[in-house]
Amino acid sequence: MKEQFKITINAPRKKVWEALWGETTYPKWTAPFCEGSKAITDWQEGSKVLFTDREDRGMISIIARNIPYEHMSFKMLGELVNGVEDFTSENAKKIAGAFENYTLTPDGNKTLLVVDLNGLNMDKGIMDYLMQSWPKALDALKEIAEK
C-alpha cells in the first residue's frame, strides 16, 4: 500500500515542524486517529519511537531519517499491546517494514507538507479508518501551526 497526503500550511517550516513533533502539539493533531496519542522518543535519528494511546497500545518504530525542519522518516517495527512490545504476531508483521515519511517544503511564507505512507498492510477496516483520519489530522495540524 502506498498513500500520500498533502497540505499547505500558512506558516514557516520551523513552526510546522515544531507543531508536528512538539510534546503538547503532537497529541492535539493526532487526536483524529486516537484521543490521548503520544510519541515517546528523543527524536534522534536511529532512536526507537513508541506511538501510543491511553491504554498503551500503538506502534513501535525507529527514526530512519531526521533532517530537522525538512524530513522525518519512521520505519515501523511492530506494535505495542498493553505496554508489551510485539514484533512477531500476525498484526505486528503486517506493519513491520512500512514507512511513514514527512517532507516539508518551503513555498514562500507557507510550507507544503507531504506525508507518504509505504508498505502498510493492515486489515481493510483499519486502513479505511486511517485514510479517513489523515485529512482530519492534517487539518488539525494546520490549525495549530497557523496560530
mmCIF file with all atom_site columns, N, CA, C and O in Angstrom, residues 55-58 80-84:
data_model
loop_
_atom_site.group_PDB
_atom_site.id
_atom_site.type_symbol
_atom_site.label_atom_id
_atom_site.label_alt_id
_atom_site.label_comp_id
_atom_site.label_asym_id
_atom_site.label_entity_id
_atom_site.label_seq_id
_atom_site.pdbx_PDB_ins_code
_atom_site.Cartn_x
_atom_site.Cartn_y
_atom_site.Cartn_z
_atom_site.occupancy
_atom_site.B_iso_or_equiv
_atom_site.pdbx_formal_charge
_atom_site.auth_seq_id
_atom_site.auth_comp_id
_atom_site.auth_asym_id
_atom_site.auth_atom_id
_atom_site.pdbx_PDB_model_num
ATOM 1  N N  . GLU A 1 55 ? -4.145 3.549  26.524 1.00 0.00 ? 55 GLU A N  1
ATOM 2  C CA . GLU A 1 55 ? -4.133 2.176  27.019 1.00 0.00 ? 55 GLU A CA 1
ATOM 3  C C  . GLU A 1 55 ? -2.850 1.432  26.649 1.00 0.00 ? 55 GLU A C  1
ATOM 4  O O  . GLU A 1 55 ? -2.808 0.209  26.623 1.00 0.00 ? 55 GLU A O  1
ATOM 5  N N  . ASP A 1 56 ? -1.803 2.211  26.343 1.00 0.00 ? 56 ASP A N  1
ATOM 6  C CA . ASP A 1 56 ? -0.502 1.630  25.978 1.00 0.00 ? 56 ASP A CA 1
ATOM 7  C C  . ASP A 1 56 ? -0.598 0.677  24.799 1.00 0.00 ? 56 ASP A C  1
ATOM 8  O O  . ASP A 1 56 ? 0.020  -0.385 24.782 1.00 0.00 ? 56 ASP A O  1
ATOM 9  N N  . ARG A 1 57 ? -1.402 1.070  23.806 1.00 0.00 ? 57 ARG A N  1
ATOM 10 C CA . ARG A 1 57 ? -1.465 0.333  22.538 1.00 0.00 ? 57 ARG A CA 1
ATOM 11 C C  . ARG A 1 57 ? -0.957 1.254  21.452 1.00 0.00 ? 57 ARG A C  1
ATOM 12 O O  . ARG A 1 57 ? -1.145 2.465  21.527 1.00 0.00 ? 57 ARG A O  1
ATOM 13 N N  . GLY A 1 58 ? -0.339 0.689  20.426 1.00 0.00 ? 58 GLY A N  1
ATOM 14 C CA . GLY A 1 58 ? 0.124  1.522  19.328 1.00 0.00 ? 58 GLY A CA 1
ATOM 15 C C  . GLY A 1 58 ? 1.174  0.822  18.490 1.00 0.00 ? 58 GLY A C  1
ATOM 16 O O  . GLY A 1 58 ? 1.177  -0.397 18.361 1.00 0.00 ? 58 GLY A O  1
ATOM 17 N N  . LEU A 1 80 ? 2.598  -2.180 19.836 1.00 0.00 ? 80 LEU A N  1
ATOM 18 C CA . LEU A 1 80 ? 2.581  -2.163 21.286 1.00 0.00 ? 80 LEU A CA 1
ATOM 19 C C  . LEU A 1 80 ? 1.198  -2.621 21.717 1.00 0.00 ? 80 LEU A C  1
ATOM 20 O O  . LEU A 1 80 ? 0.195  -2.064 21.283 1.00 0.00 ? 80 LEU A O  1
ATOM 21 N N  . VAL A 1 81 ? 1.140  -3.668 22.549 1.00 0.00 ? 81 VAL A N  1
ATOM 22 C CA . VAL A 1 81 ? -0.129 -4.223 23.012 1.00 0.00 ? 81 VAL A CA 1
ATOM 23 C C  . VAL A 1 81 ? -0.107 -4.236 24.535 1.00 0.00 ? 81 VAL A C  1
ATOM 24 O O  . VAL A 1 81 ? 0.685  -4.961 25.137 1.00 0.00 ? 81 VAL A O  1
ATOM 25 N N  . ASN A 1 82 ? -0.948 -3.399 25.131 1.00 0.00 ? 82 ASN A N  1
ATOM 26 C CA . ASN A 1 82 ? -0.998 -3.286 26.597 1.00 0.00 ? 82 ASN A CA 1
ATOM 27 C C  . ASN A 1 82 ? 0.389  -3.072 27.200 1.00 0.00 ? 82 ASN A C  1
ATOM 28 O O  . ASN A 1 82 ? 0.747  -3.681 28.202 1.00 0.00 ? 82 ASN A O  1
ATOM 29 N N  . GLY A 1 83 ? 1.172  -2.209 26.531 1.00 0.00 ? 83 GLY A N  1
ATOM 30 C CA . GLY A 1 83 ? 2.502  -1.865 27.026 1.00 0.00 ? 83 GLY A CA 1
ATOM 31 C C  . GLY A 1 83 ? 3.588  -2.861 26.693 1.00 0.00 ? 83 GLY A C  1
ATOM 32 O O  . GLY A 1 83 ? 4.749  -2.645 27.026 1.00 0.00 ? 83 GLY A O  1
ATOM 33 N N  . VAL A 1 84 ? 3.236  -3.967 26.018 1.00 0.00 ? 84 VAL A N  1
ATOM 34 C CA . VAL A 1 84 ? 4.215  -5.001 25.668 1.00 0.00 ? 84 VAL A CA 1
ATOM 35 C C  . VAL A 1 84 ? 4.586  -4.864 24.191 1.00 0.00 ? 84 VAL A C  1
ATOM 36 O O  . VAL A 1 84 ? 3.715  -4.777 23.325 1.00 0.00 ? 84 VAL A O  1
#
